[in-house]
Coordinates of C-alpha atoms in Angstrom, one line a residue:
M136 CA -63.3 27.3 23.5
K137 CA -59.8 28.9 23.4
Q138 CA -57.8 28.6 20.2
H139 CA -54.0 28.1 20.6
L140 CA -52.5 30.6 18.3
I141 CA -48.9 30.4 17.2
S142 CA -47.2 33.6 16.2
P143 CA -45.6 33.9 12.7
V144 CA -42.1 34.1 14.3
R145 CA -42.7 31.0 16.4
R146 CA -44.2 29.1 13.4
S147 CA -41.1 30.0 11.3
L148 CA -38.7 28.8 14.0
L149 CA -40.7 25.6 14.5
G150 CA -40.7 24.9 10.7
A151 CA -36.9 25.5 10.6
A152 CA -36.4 23.1 13.6
L153 CA -38.5 20.4 11.8
V154 CA -36.5 20.8 8.6
C155 CA -33.3 20.7 10.6
A156 CA -34.4 17.5 12.4
A157 CA -35.4 15.9 9.1
G158 CA -32.0 16.8 7.6
L159 CA -30.2 15.2 10.6
S160 CA -32.3 12.1 10.3
Q161 CA -31.5 11.8 6.6
A162 CA -27.8 12.5 7.2
Q163 CA -27.7 9.7 9.8
T164 CA -29.3 7.2 7.4
A165 CA -27.4 8.4 4.2
P166 CA -24.7 5.9 2.9
Q167 CA -21.3 6.6 4.3
V168 CA -18.3 7.0 2.0
L169 CA -15.3 4.7 2.5
R170 CA -12.2 6.6 1.3
V171 CA -9.4 4.4 0.1
T172 CA -5.8 5.2 -1.0
A173 CA -2.7 3.3 -1.8
I174 CA 1.0 4.0 -1.8
P175 CA 2.0 4.9 -5.4
D176 CA 4.4 2.0 -6.0
E177 CA 3.4 1.8 -9.6
S178 CA 2.2 4.2 -12.3
P179 CA -1.1 6.0 -11.7
T180 CA -2.8 4.2 -14.5
E181 CA -1.9 0.8 -13.2
L182 CA -3.0 1.8 -9.7
A183 CA -6.4 2.9 -11.0
R184 CA -6.8 -0.3 -13.1
K185 CA -6.1 -2.4 -10.0
A186 CA -8.4 -0.3 -7.8
A187 CA -11.6 -0.2 -9.9
P188 CA -12.9 -3.7 -9.5
L189 CA -11.9 -3.8 -5.8
V190 CA -13.8 -0.6 -5.2
K191 CA -16.9 -2.0 -6.9
Y192 CA -16.7 -5.2 -4.8
L193 CA -16.2 -3.4 -1.5
E194 CA -19.3 -1.2 -2.3
S195 CA -21.4 -4.3 -2.8
R196 CA -20.1 -6.0 0.4
L197 CA -20.2 -3.0 2.7
G198 CA -23.4 -1.4 1.4
M199 CA -21.7 2.1 1.1
K200 CA -20.0 4.2 -1.5
V201 CA -16.3 3.6 -1.8
E202 CA -14.0 6.2 -3.4
F203 CA -10.3 5.6 -4.4
T204 CA -8.1 8.7 -4.0
P205 CA -4.6 8.5 -5.4
V206 CA -1.8 10.3 -3.6
S207 CA 1.4 11.9 -5.0
D208 CA 3.9 10.0 -2.9
Y209 CA 4.4 7.5 -0.1
A210 CA 4.6 10.2 2.6
A211 CA 1.2 11.5 1.5
A212 CA -0.4 8.0 1.8
V213 CA 0.9 7.9 5.4
E214 CA -0.3 11.4 6.3
T215 CA -3.8 11.0 4.7
L216 CA -4.6 8.0 6.9
V217 CA -2.9 9.4 10.1
N218 CA -5.0 12.6 9.7
R219 CA -8.1 10.6 8.8
K220 CA -8.5 12.1 5.3
V221 CA -8.9 8.5 4.2
D222 CA -10.3 5.4 6.0
L223 CA -8.4 2.5 4.4
A224 CA -4.9 2.5 3.0
W225 CA -2.7 0.0 1.1
F226 CA 0.7 0.2 2.7
G227 CA 4.0 -1.5 2.3
G228 CA 5.5 -2.8 5.6
F229 CA 7.6 0.3 6.0
T230 CA 4.8 2.8 5.3
F231 CA 2.7 0.9 7.8
V232 CA 5.5 1.3 10.4
Q233 CA 5.8 5.0 9.6
A234 CA 2.0 5.4 10.0
K235 CA 2.1 3.5 13.3
V236 CA 4.9 5.7 14.7
R237 CA 3.4 8.9 13.2
S238 CA 0.0 8.2 14.7
G239 CA 1.2 7.0 18.1
G240 CA 0.0 3.5 17.4
K241 CA -3.4 4.6 16.2
V242 CA -3.5 2.5 13.0
I243 CA -4.5 -1.2 12.7
P244 CA -3.4 -3.6 9.9
L245 CA -6.3 -5.7 8.9
V246 CA -5.3 -8.1 6.2
Q247 CA -2.4 -8.9 3.9
R248 CA -2.0 -11.2 0.9
A249 CA -0.7 -14.7 1.6
E250 CA 2.3 -13.7 -0.5
D251 CA 3.1 -10.9 1.9
E252 CA 3.9 -13.3 4.7
K253 CA 7.0 -14.4 2.7
F254 CA 7.7 -11.4 0.5
R255 CA 11.0 -10.9 -1.4
S256 CA 12.9 -8.2 -3.4
V257 CA 15.0 -8.8 -6.4
F258 CA 18.1 -7.0 -7.7
I259 CA 18.2 -6.7 -11.5
T260 CA 20.9 -5.7 -14.0
A261 CA 21.7 -5.5 -17.7
D262 CA 25.5 -5.6 -17.0
P263 CA 27.0 -9.1 -17.6
A264 CA 29.8 -8.3 -15.1
I265 CA 27.3 -8.0 -12.2
Q266 CA 26.7 -11.5 -10.7
Q267 CA 26.4 -10.8 -6.9
L268 CA 25.8 -7.9 -4.5
A269 CA 29.5 -7.2 -4.1
D270 CA 29.7 -6.4 -7.8
L271 CA 27.5 -3.4 -7.3
K272 CA 30.5 -1.5 -5.8
G273 CA 31.4 1.5 -8.0
K274 CA 28.1 1.2 -10.0
D275 CA 25.0 3.5 -10.4
V276 CA 22.2 1.7 -8.6
S277 CA 18.5 2.6 -8.3
F278 CA 16.1 1.9 -5.5
G279 CA 12.3 2.8 -5.8
S280 CA 10.8 5.3 -3.4
Q281 CA 12.8 6.1 -0.3
S282 CA 9.8 4.9 1.8
S283 CA 9.4 1.6 -0.1
T284 CA 9.8 -1.6 1.9
S285 CA 10.5 -3.9 -1.1
G286 CA 12.1 -1.2 -3.3
H287 CA 14.5 0.4 -0.7
L288 CA 14.4 -0.5 3.0
M289 CA 14.8 -4.3 2.8
P290 CA 17.2 -4.3 -0.2
R291 CA 19.3 -1.8 1.7
S292 CA 19.1 -4.0 4.8
F293 CA 20.4 -7.0 2.9
L294 CA 23.1 -5.0 1.2
L295 CA 24.4 -3.8 4.5
Q296 CA 24.3 -7.4 5.8
A297 CA 26.5 -8.3 2.8
G298 CA 29.0 -5.6 3.6
V299 CA 27.9 -3.2 0.9
N300 CA 27.1 0.4 2.0
P301 CA 25.2 2.2 -0.8
E302 CA 26.4 5.7 0.2
K303 CA 30.0 4.6 0.5
D304 CA 30.3 1.9 -2.2
F305 CA 28.0 2.9 -5.0
K306 CA 29.1 5.4 -7.6
R307 CA 25.6 6.9 -7.4
V308 CA 22.4 6.1 -5.4
A309 CA 19.2 6.9 -7.4
Y310 CA 15.6 6.7 -6.5
S311 CA 13.2 6.0 -9.3
G312 CA 10.0 6.5 -7.3
A313 CA 8.3 3.3 -8.3
H314 CA 9.1 -0.4 -9.1
D315 CA 8.2 -0.2 -12.8
A316 CA 10.3 3.0 -13.1
T317 CA 13.3 1.0 -11.7
I318 CA 12.9 -1.6 -14.4
A319 CA 12.8 1.1 -17.0
A320 CA 15.9 2.8 -15.6
V321 CA 17.9 -0.4 -15.7
A322 CA 16.6 -1.4 -19.2
S323 CA 17.5 2.0 -20.6
G324 CA 21.0 2.0 -19.1
K325 CA 20.4 5.0 -16.8
V326 CA 21.7 2.8 -14.0
Q327 CA 23.6 -0.5 -14.0
A328 CA 21.3 -2.2 -11.4
G329 CA 18.1 -1.7 -9.4
A330 CA 16.2 -3.2 -6.6
L331 CA 12.4 -3.8 -6.6
N332 CA 9.4 -5.8 -5.5
I333 CA 9.5 -9.4 -6.8
S334 CA 5.8 -9.5 -7.7
V335 CA 6.2 -6.5 -10.1
W336 CA 9.3 -8.1 -11.6
D337 CA 7.5 -11.4 -12.1
K338 CA 4.5 -9.6 -13.6
F339 CA 6.7 -7.7 -16.1
V340 CA 8.4 -11.0 -17.1
A341 CA 5.1 -12.9 -17.5
D342 CA 3.6 -10.1 -19.6
K343 CA 6.8 -9.8 -21.7
K344 CA 7.2 -6.1 -20.8
V345 CA 10.9 -6.6 -20.2
D346 CA 13.5 -8.2 -22.4
T347 CA 15.0 -10.9 -20.2
T348 CA 17.7 -11.6 -22.7
K349 CA 19.1 -8.2 -21.7
V350 CA 17.7 -7.5 -18.2
R351 CA 17.9 -10.3 -15.5
A352 CA 17.5 -10.8 -11.8
F353 CA 20.8 -11.7 -10.2
Y354 CA 19.9 -11.7 -6.5
T355 CA 16.7 -12.5 -4.6
T356 CA 16.5 -11.5 -1.0
P357 CA 15.4 -13.7 2.0
T358 CA 11.8 -13.4 2.9
Y359 CA 10.1 -10.7 5.1
Y360 CA 6.5 -9.5 5.8
D361 CA 5.4 -6.7 3.5
Y362 CA 2.1 -5.1 2.2
N363 CA -1.2 -4.8 4.1
W364 CA -4.5 -3.0 4.2
T365 CA -4.6 -0.7 7.2
V366 CA -7.3 1.4 8.9
H367 CA -7.3 4.1 11.5
A368 CA -7.9 2.8 15.0
D369 CA -10.9 5.2 15.4
M370 CA -12.9 3.3 12.8
P371 CA -15.8 1.4 14.5
A372 CA -14.9 -2.2 15.2
A373 CA -18.0 -3.4 13.3
L374 CA -16.9 -1.7 10.1
R375 CA -13.3 -2.9 10.5
E376 CA -14.6 -6.5 10.8
K377 CA -16.8 -6.1 7.7
I378 CA -13.9 -4.8 5.6
A379 CA -11.6 -7.6 6.8
K380 CA -14.2 -10.2 6.0
A381 CA -14.8 -8.8 2.5
F382 CA -11.1 -9.3 1.8
L383 CA -10.9 -12.7 3.4
D384 CA -13.9 -13.9 1.5
L385 CA -12.3 -13.1 -1.9
S386 CA -11.8 -16.5 -3.7
P387 CA -10.5 -17.5 -7.1
A388 CA -13.5 -19.8 -7.2
S389 CA -15.7 -16.9 -8.4
A390 CA -15.1 -14.9 -11.5
E391 CA -15.2 -11.6 -9.6
G392 CA -12.8 -12.9 -6.9
K393 CA -10.4 -14.4 -9.4
A394 CA -10.2 -11.1 -11.3
I395 CA -9.6 -9.0 -8.2
L396 CA -7.0 -11.4 -6.7
E397 CA -5.1 -11.5 -10.0
L398 CA -5.0 -7.7 -10.2
Q399 CA -3.8 -7.6 -6.6
R400 CA -1.3 -10.3 -7.4
A401 CA -2.7 -12.4 -4.6
T402 CA -3.8 -16.0 -4.2
R403 CA -5.8 -15.0 -1.2
F404 CA -5.9 -12.5 1.7
V405 CA -5.1 -13.6 5.3
P406 CA -5.4 -11.8 8.7
T407 CA -2.4 -9.8 9.9
Q408 CA -1.3 -7.9 13.0
A409 CA 1.1 -5.1 13.9
D410 CA 3.6 -7.5 15.5
N411 CA 4.3 -9.0 12.0
Y412 CA 6.1 -5.7 11.1
K413 CA 8.5 -5.6 14.1
G414 CA 11.3 -6.9 11.8
I415 CA 10.8 -4.1 9.3
E416 CA 10.7 -1.5 12.1
A417 CA 14.0 -2.9 13.4
A418 CA 15.5 -2.8 9.9
A419 CA 14.4 0.8 9.5
R420 CA 15.9 1.9 12.8
S421 CA 19.1 0.1 12.1
A422 CA 19.4 1.8 8.7
E423 CA 18.5 5.2 10.4
L424 CA 15.5 5.6 8.2
L425 CA 13.0 6.0 11.0

């Protein structure tokens, strides 16, 4: 009876192949990591505080590890999603439009807060002489980030509609970088007025983080679509649907849902679509910011 002998070299190669195959099998069944980021429209500590319970919730709903990765500025948030360094991004309406243009339409907005269907910005001041937008002429005025929808693009759009051109009419145009920083700039007297996201302003007022006997909102803009959670179009449809459902299922009826929604300053999440942001794209092109 013949014995089938395997040479030491062949045995070594066969063993390596089996180990390799086992590694591939494990890799295919290993939990994926969902990488998440957000535009830095508030301080890093506040963003981290808001993200932590949401990350935990998404992990439980998706059955995979979820990692929150902060970015340095709005442009970095756009680039990380476009270049697929992250899988899910919290964008403002303008940063979504920038990502859509930058990627050639390869990004998909999944959900937005119900509040984002009718979002507003506010102009604030500590100067008693400022009562309307026209009174900002000759003043130092701060926006948030240059890429902020609610802290720059839409306030600028409504200023232009009111016949006020920031570059021509303001004494100085400043950019604070974030909504909370705009409040601080106005409160400290660095600028006479500022424009920011209404939900951040309302939160500061509710938490008594701003002295409303000194700093007040004097103009609230008309409504527009704003923030959303966006993914890259290359993400598998099944995962996109699971992520969207996780957000849509958040309810104030549960303790976990209530806590997450309050941190996100939302009553609930609703589906959204790219067409909702055509108005913002038009405003950006009109203001020559796109």
